[in-house]
Coordinates of C-alpha atoms and ligand atoms in Angstrom, one line a residue:
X20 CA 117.5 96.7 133.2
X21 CA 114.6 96.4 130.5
X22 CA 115.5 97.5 127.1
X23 CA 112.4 99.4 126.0
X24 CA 111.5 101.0 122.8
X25 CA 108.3 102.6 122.1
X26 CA 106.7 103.2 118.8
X27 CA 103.9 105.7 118.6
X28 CA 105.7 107.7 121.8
X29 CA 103.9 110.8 120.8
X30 CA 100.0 109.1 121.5
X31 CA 97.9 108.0 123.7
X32 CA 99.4 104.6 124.6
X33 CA 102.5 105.9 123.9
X34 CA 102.1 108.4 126.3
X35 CA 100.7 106.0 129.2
X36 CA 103.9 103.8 128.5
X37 CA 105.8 106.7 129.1
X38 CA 104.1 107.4 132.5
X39 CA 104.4 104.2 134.0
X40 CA 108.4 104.0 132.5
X41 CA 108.8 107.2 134.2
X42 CA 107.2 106.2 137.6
X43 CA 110.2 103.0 137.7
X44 CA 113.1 105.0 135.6
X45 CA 115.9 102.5 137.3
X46 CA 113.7 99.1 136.1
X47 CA 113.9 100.5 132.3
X48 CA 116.1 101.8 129.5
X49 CA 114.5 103.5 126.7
X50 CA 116.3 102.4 123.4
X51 CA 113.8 104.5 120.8
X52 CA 111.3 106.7 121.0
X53 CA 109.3 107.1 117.8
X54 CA 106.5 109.8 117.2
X55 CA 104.8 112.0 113.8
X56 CA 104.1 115.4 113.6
X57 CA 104.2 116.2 117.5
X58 CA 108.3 117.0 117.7
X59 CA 107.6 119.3 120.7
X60 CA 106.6 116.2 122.6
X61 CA 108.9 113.4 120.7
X62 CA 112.1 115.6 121.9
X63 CA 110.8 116.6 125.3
X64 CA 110.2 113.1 126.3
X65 CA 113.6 112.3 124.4
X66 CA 115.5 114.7 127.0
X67 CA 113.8 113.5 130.0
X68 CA 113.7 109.0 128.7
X69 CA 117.3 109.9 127.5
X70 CA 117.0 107.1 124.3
X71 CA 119.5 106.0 121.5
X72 CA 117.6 107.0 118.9
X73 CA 114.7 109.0 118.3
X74 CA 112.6 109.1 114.9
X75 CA 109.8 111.2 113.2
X76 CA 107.5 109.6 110.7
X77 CA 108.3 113.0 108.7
X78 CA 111.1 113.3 106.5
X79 CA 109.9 117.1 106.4
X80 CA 110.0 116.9 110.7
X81 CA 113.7 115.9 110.9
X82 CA 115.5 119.4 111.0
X83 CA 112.9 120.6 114.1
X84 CA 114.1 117.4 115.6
X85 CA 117.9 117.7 115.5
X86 CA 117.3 121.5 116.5
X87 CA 115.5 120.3 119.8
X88 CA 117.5 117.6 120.9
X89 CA 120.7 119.7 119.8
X90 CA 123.6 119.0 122.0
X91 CA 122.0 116.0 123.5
X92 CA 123.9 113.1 121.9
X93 CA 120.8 111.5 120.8
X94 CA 120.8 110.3 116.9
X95 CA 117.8 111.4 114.9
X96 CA 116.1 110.2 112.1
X97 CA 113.2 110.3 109.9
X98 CA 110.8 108.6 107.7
X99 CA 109.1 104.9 107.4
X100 CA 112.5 103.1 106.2
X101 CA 114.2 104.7 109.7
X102 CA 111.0 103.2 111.9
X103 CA 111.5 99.6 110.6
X104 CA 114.9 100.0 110.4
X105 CA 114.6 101.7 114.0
X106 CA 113.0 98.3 115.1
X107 CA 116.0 96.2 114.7
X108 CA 117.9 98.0 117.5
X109 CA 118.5 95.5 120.1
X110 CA 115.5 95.7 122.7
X111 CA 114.2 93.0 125.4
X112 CA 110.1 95.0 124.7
X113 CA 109.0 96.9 121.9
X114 CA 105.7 98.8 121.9
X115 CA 103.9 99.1 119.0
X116 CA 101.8 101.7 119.2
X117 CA 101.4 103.5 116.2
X118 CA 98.2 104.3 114.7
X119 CA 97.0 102.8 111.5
X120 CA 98.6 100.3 109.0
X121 CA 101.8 102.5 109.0
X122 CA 102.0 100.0 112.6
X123 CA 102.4 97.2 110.6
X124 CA 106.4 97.3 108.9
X125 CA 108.0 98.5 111.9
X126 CA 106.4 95.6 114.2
X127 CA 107.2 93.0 111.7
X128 CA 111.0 93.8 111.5
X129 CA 110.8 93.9 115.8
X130 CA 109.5 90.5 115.2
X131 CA 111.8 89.3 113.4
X132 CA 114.6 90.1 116.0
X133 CA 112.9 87.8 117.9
X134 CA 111.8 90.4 121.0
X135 CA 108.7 90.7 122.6
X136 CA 106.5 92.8 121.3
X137 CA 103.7 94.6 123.2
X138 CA 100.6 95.0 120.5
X139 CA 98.2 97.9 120.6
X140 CA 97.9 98.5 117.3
X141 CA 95.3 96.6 116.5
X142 CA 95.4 97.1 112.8
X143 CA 98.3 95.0 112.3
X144 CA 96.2 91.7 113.1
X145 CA 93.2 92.8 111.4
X146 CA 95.2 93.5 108.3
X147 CA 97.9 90.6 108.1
X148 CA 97.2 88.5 111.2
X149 CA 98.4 85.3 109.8
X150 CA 101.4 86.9 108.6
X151 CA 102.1 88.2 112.0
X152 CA 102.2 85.1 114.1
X153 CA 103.9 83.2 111.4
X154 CA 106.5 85.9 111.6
X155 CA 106.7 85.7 115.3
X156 CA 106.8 81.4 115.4
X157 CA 109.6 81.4 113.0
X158 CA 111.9 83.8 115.0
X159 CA 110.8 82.8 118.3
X160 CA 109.2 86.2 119.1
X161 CA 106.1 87.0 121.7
X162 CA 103.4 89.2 121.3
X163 CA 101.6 90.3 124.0
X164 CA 97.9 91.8 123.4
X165 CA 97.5 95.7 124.7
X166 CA 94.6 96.2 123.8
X167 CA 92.0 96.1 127.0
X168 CA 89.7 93.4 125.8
X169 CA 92.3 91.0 124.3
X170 CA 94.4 91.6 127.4
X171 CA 91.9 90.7 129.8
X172 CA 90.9 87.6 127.6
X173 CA 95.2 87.0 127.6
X174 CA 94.8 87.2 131.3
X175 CA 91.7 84.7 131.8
X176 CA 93.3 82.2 129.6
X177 CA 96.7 82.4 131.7
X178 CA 97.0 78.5 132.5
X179 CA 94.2 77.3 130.7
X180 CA 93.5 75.1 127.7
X181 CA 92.5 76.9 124.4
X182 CA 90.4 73.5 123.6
X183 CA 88.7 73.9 126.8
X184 CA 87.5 77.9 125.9
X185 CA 83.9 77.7 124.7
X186 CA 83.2 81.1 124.4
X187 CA 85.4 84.7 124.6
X188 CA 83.2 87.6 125.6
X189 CA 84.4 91.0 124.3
X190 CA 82.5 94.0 125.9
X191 CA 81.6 97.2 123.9
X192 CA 80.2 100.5 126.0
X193 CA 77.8 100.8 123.2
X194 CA 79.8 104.5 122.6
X195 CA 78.2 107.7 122.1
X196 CA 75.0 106.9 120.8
X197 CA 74.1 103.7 122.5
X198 CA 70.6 104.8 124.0
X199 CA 69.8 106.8 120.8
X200 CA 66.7 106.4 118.8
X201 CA 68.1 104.1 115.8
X202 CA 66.6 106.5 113.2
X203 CA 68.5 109.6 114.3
X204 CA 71.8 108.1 113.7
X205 CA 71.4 109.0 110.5
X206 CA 72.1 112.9 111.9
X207 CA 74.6 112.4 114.1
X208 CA 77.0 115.1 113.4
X209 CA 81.4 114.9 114.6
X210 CA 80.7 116.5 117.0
X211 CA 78.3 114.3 119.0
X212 CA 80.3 111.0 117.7
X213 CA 83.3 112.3 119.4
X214 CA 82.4 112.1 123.0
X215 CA 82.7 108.9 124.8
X216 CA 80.8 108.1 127.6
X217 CA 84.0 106.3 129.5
X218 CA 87.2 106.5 127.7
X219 CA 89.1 109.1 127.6
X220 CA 90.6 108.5 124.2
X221 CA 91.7 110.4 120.6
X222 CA 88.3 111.7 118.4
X223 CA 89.5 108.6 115.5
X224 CA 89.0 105.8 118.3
X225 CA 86.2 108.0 119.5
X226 CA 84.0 108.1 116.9
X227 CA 84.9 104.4 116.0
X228 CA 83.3 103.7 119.5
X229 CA 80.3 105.3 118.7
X230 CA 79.9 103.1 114.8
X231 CA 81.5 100.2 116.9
X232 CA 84.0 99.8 114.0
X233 CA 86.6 99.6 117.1
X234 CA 84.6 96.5 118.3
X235 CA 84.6 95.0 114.3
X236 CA 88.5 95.9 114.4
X237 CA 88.7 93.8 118.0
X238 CA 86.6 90.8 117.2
X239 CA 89.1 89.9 114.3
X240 CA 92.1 90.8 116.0
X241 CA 90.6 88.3 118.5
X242 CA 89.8 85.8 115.9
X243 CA 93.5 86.2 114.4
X244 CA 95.1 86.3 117.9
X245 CA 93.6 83.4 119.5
X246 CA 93.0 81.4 116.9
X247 CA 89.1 80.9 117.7
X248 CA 87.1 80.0 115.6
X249 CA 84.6 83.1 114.7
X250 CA 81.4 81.7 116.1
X251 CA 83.0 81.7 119.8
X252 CA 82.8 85.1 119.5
X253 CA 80.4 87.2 121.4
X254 CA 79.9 91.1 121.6
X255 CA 78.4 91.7 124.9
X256 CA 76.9 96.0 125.5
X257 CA 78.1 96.8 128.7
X258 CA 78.2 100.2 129.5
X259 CA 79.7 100.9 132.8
X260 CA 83.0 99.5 130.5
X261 CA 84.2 97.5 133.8
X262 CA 84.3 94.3 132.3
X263 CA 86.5 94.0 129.6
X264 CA 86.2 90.6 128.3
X265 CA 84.8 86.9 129.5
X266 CA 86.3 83.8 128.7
X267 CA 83.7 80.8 128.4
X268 CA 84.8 77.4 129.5
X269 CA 83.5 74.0 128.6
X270 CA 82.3 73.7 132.4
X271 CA 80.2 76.3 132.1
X272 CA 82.2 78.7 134.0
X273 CA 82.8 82.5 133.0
X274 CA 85.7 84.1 133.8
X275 CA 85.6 87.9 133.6
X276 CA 88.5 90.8 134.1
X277 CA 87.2 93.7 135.5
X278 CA 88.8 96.8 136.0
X279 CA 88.7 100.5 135.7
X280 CA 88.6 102.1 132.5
X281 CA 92.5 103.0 132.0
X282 CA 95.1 101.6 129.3
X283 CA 97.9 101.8 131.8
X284 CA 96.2 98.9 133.2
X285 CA 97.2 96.7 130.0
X286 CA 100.0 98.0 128.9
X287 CA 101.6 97.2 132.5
X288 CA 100.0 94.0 132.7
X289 CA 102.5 93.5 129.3
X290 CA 105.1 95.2 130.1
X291 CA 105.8 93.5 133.8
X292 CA 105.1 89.8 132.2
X293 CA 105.0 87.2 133.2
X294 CA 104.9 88.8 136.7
X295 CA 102.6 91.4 137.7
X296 CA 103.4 94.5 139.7
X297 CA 101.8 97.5 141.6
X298 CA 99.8 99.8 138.8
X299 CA 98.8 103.5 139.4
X300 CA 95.4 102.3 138.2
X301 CA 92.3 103.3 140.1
X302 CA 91.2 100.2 142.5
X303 CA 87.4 99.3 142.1
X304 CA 85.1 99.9 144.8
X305 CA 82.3 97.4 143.6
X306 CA 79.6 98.1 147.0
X307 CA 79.9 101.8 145.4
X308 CA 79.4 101.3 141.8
X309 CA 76.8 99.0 142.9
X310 CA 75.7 97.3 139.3
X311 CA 76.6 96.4 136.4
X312 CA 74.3 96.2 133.1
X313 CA 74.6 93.9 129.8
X314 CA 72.8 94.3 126.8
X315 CA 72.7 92.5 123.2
X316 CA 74.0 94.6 120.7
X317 CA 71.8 95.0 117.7
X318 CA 73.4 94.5 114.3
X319 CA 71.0 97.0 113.0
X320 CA 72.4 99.7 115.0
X321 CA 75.9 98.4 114.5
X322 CA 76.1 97.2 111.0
X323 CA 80.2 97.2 111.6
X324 CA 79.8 94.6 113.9
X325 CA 77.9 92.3 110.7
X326 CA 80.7 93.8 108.5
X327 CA 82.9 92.0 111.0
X328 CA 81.8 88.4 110.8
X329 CA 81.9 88.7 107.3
X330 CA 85.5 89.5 107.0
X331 CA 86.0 86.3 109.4
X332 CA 84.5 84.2 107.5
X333 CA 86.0 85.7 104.1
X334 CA 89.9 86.1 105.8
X335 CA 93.2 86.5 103.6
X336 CA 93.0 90.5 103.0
X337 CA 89.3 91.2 104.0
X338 CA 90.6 92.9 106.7
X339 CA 92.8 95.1 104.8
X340 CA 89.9 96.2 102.4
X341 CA 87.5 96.5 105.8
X342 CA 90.7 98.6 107.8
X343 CA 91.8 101.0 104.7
X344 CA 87.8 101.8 103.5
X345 CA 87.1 102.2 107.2
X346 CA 90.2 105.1 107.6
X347 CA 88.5 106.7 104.2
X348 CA 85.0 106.4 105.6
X349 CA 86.1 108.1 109.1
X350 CA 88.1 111.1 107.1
X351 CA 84.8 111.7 104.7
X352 CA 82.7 111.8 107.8
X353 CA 85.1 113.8 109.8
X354 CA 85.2 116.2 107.0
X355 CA 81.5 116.2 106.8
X356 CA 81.0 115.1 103.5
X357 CA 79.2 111.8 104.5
X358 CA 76.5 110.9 107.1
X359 CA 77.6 108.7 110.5
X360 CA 75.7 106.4 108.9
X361 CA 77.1 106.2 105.6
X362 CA 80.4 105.2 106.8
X363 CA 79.4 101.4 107.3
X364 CA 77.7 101.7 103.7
X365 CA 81.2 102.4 102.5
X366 CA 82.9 99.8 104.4
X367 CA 80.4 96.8 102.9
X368 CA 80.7 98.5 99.4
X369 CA 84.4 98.2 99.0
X370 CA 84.5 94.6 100.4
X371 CA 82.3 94.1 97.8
X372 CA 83.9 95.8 95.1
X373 CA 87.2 93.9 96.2
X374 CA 85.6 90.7 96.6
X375 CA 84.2 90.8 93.0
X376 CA 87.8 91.8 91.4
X377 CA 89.1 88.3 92.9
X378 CA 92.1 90.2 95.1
X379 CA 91.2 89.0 98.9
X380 CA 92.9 85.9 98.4
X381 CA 96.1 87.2 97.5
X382 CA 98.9 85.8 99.6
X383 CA 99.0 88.0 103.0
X384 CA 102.5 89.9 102.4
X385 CA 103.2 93.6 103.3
X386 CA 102.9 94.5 99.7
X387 CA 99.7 93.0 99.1
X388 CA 98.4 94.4 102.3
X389 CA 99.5 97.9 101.0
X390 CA 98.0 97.4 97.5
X391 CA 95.3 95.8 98.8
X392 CA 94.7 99.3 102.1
X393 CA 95.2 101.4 98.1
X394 CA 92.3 100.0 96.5
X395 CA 89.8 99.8 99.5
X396 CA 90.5 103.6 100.5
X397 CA 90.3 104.4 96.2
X398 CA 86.6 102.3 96.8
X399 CA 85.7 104.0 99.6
X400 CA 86.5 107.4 97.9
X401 CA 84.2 106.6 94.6
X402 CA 81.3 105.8 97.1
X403 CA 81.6 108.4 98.9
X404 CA 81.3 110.6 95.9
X405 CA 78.9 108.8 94.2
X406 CA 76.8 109.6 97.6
X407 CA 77.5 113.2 97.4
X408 CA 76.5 113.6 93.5
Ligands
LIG28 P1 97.3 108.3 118.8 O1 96.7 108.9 117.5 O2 97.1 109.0 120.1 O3 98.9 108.1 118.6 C1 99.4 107.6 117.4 C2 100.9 107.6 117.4 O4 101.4 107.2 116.1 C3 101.5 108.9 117.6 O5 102.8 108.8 118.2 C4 101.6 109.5 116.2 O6 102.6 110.6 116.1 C5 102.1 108.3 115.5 N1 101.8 108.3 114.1 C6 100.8 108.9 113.4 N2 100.8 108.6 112.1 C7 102.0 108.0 111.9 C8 102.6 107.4 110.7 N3 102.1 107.6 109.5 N4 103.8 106.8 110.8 C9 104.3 106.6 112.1 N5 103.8 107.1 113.2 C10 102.6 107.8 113.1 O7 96.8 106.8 118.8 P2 96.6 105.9 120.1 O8 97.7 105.9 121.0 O9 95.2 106.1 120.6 O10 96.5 104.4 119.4 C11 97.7 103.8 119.0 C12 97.2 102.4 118.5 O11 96.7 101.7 119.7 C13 96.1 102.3 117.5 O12 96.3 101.3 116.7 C14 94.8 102.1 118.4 O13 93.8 101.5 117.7 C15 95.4 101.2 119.5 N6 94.7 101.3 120.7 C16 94.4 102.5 121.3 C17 93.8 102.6 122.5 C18 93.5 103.9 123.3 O14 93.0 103.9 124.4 N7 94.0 105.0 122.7 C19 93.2 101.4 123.1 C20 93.6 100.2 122.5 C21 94.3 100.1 121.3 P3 102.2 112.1 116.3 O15 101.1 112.2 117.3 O16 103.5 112.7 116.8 O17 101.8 112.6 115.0

């Protein structure tokens, strides 16, 4: 039996873990579950998965949790030290799939058990990438992408060469407002943003679709996960979202995953590696859809994905300052203090206040990363209310 623990139980991946662990419950044991705010669903999903050990991020959350799983045998505990100390429970796969930085501690300490550790959060390689794969060489640990683009590049490159890739292809749908006049972006309201045309996912990732800072967040994480250098790296507008990602050879040949538009499909492609096994995913009928469409994505529309390159080509904690002033950018939108398309003005002037104040080339450690998140989201906040005086 698999030892399984899943961080982020309570979510969206977390959730699509659950469901394909629940379709195979003598394959798997569930060692943690960890969740936030939503205890209701943490300790239902603790009676039914049965685990060791089940924590809320919330101190404040801990007495709702030992009154729901009362009775049950099952230890409870709360707050960040109790997720990275949570991690270090023996466990052959460890999801991490917790939203935001607060992903970063508790899959470091997994790391450093040496387990294999499934990777959705994508704000851990955007934020200390190099710190992450040094952690993982040193104790012999695996990370496997979850993410739908990097997994289907994972999966293209399976028995291949990394000095024979010319090129890595990452799709975006083009989100909400893809076909949009560019000048109305500027009066986009939440609303609108946080729709998306083929995911079904949460309105943060949503509305992220719709700036493309998802996509900025996914070409570093594929810079820092594959080691490419920046230039291979294409953004391709494809908005049927069957593709996922093309890998480029040196022989001119483009290898492309396609595939419906369902996480369960990467997260079981990692957690059944190196095999693969039957997935409850929908099966493509291609003579129905028909065709497919591609389209460059314009940089004036998408000033995230510009942002992007330039935290490439800057590295060491750009992409802290880009990830923490994005966050504050999204909750000043969301709040609807700030225009849709003030969020990317935000983002460029807090790598540029950081830039100036000589911190981006700090050594990548958690602290710095935290410090570092601090002062983008304090940057963010004085543009933002600069905008609004
Ligand atoms: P959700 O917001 O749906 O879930 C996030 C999870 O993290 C929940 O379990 C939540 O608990 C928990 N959580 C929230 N805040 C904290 C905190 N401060 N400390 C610890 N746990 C916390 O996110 P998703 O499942 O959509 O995404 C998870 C990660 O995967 C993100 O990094 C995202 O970018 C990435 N991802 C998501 C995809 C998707 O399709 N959704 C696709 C690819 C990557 P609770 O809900 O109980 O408060």
């Amino acid at each position: 039996m698999k030892r399984i623990s899943i961080f982020g139980a309570t979510g969206s991946i977390g959730q699509s873990t659950l469901d394909l662990i629940g379709r195979r419950m003598d394959d798997f044991q569930v060692v943690v579950l960890t969740g936030g705010a939503n205890i209701a669903q943490l300790a239902g999903d603790a009676l039914k998965f049965r685990p060791e050990l089940v924590v809320t991020a919330y101190p404040e959350k801990l007495d709702d949790l030992r009154a729901a799983l009362e009775g049950s045998g099952i230890e409870c505990a709360a707050g960040q030290d109790a997720l990275v100390e949570a991690a270090t429970r023996p466990a052959d796969w460890i999801m991490s799939a917790i939203v935001g930085v607060a992903g970063l501690a508790p899959g470091l300490k997994a790391l450093e058990q040496g387990t294999t550790l499934a990777l959705a959060n994508k704000e851990s390689l955007v934020t200390a990438g190099p710190l992450l794969l040094d952690t993982a060489r040193k104790h012999g640990a695996t990370i496997l992408p979850v993410d739908s683009e990097h997994s289907a590049i994972f999966q293209g490159l399976v028995g291949e060469e990394m000095s024979a890739v010319e090129r890595i292809i990452i799709t975006a749908s083009g989100g909400a407002f893809r076909d949009w006049p560019i000048e109305d972006l500027r009066n986009a309201t939440c609303a609108q943003a946080s729709t998306h045309p083929n995911w079904d996912m949460g309105q943060r990732i949503t509305i992220d679709s719709a700036s493309m800072f998802n996509k900025a967040l996914e070409v570093i994480e594929t810079k820092e996960f594959f080691g490419c250098d920046p230039k291979m790296i294409e953004v391709l507008v494809h908005p049927e979202s069957l593709i996922h990602a093309l890998v480029g050879f040196n022989d001119g040949a483009l290898i492309a995953h396609v595939g419906a538009p369902d996480m369960r499909h990467a997260i079981g492609y990692a957690l059944n590696w190196p095999d693969r096994a039957h997935l409850p995913v929908e099966r493509l009928d291609l003579a129905a859809i028909g065709r497919m469409t591609f389209r460059a994505p314009d940089d004036t529309r998408y000033p995230a994905l510009r942002l992007a390159r330039e935290v490439m080509e800057t590295g060491g904690l750009s992409g802290a300052v880009l990830n923490g002033a994005k966050e504050r950018a999204l909750d000043h939108f969301i709040a609807g203090r700030i225009r849709f398309t003030d969020m990317a003005d935000l983002v460029a002037g807090a790598l540029d206040q950081l830039s100036r104040r000589n911190t981006l080339h700090l050594p990548v450690t958690l602290d710095n990363v935290a410090q570092l998140d601090h002062l983008a989201r304090k940057a963010a906040d004085q543009i933002a209310m600069d905008l609004v005086t």
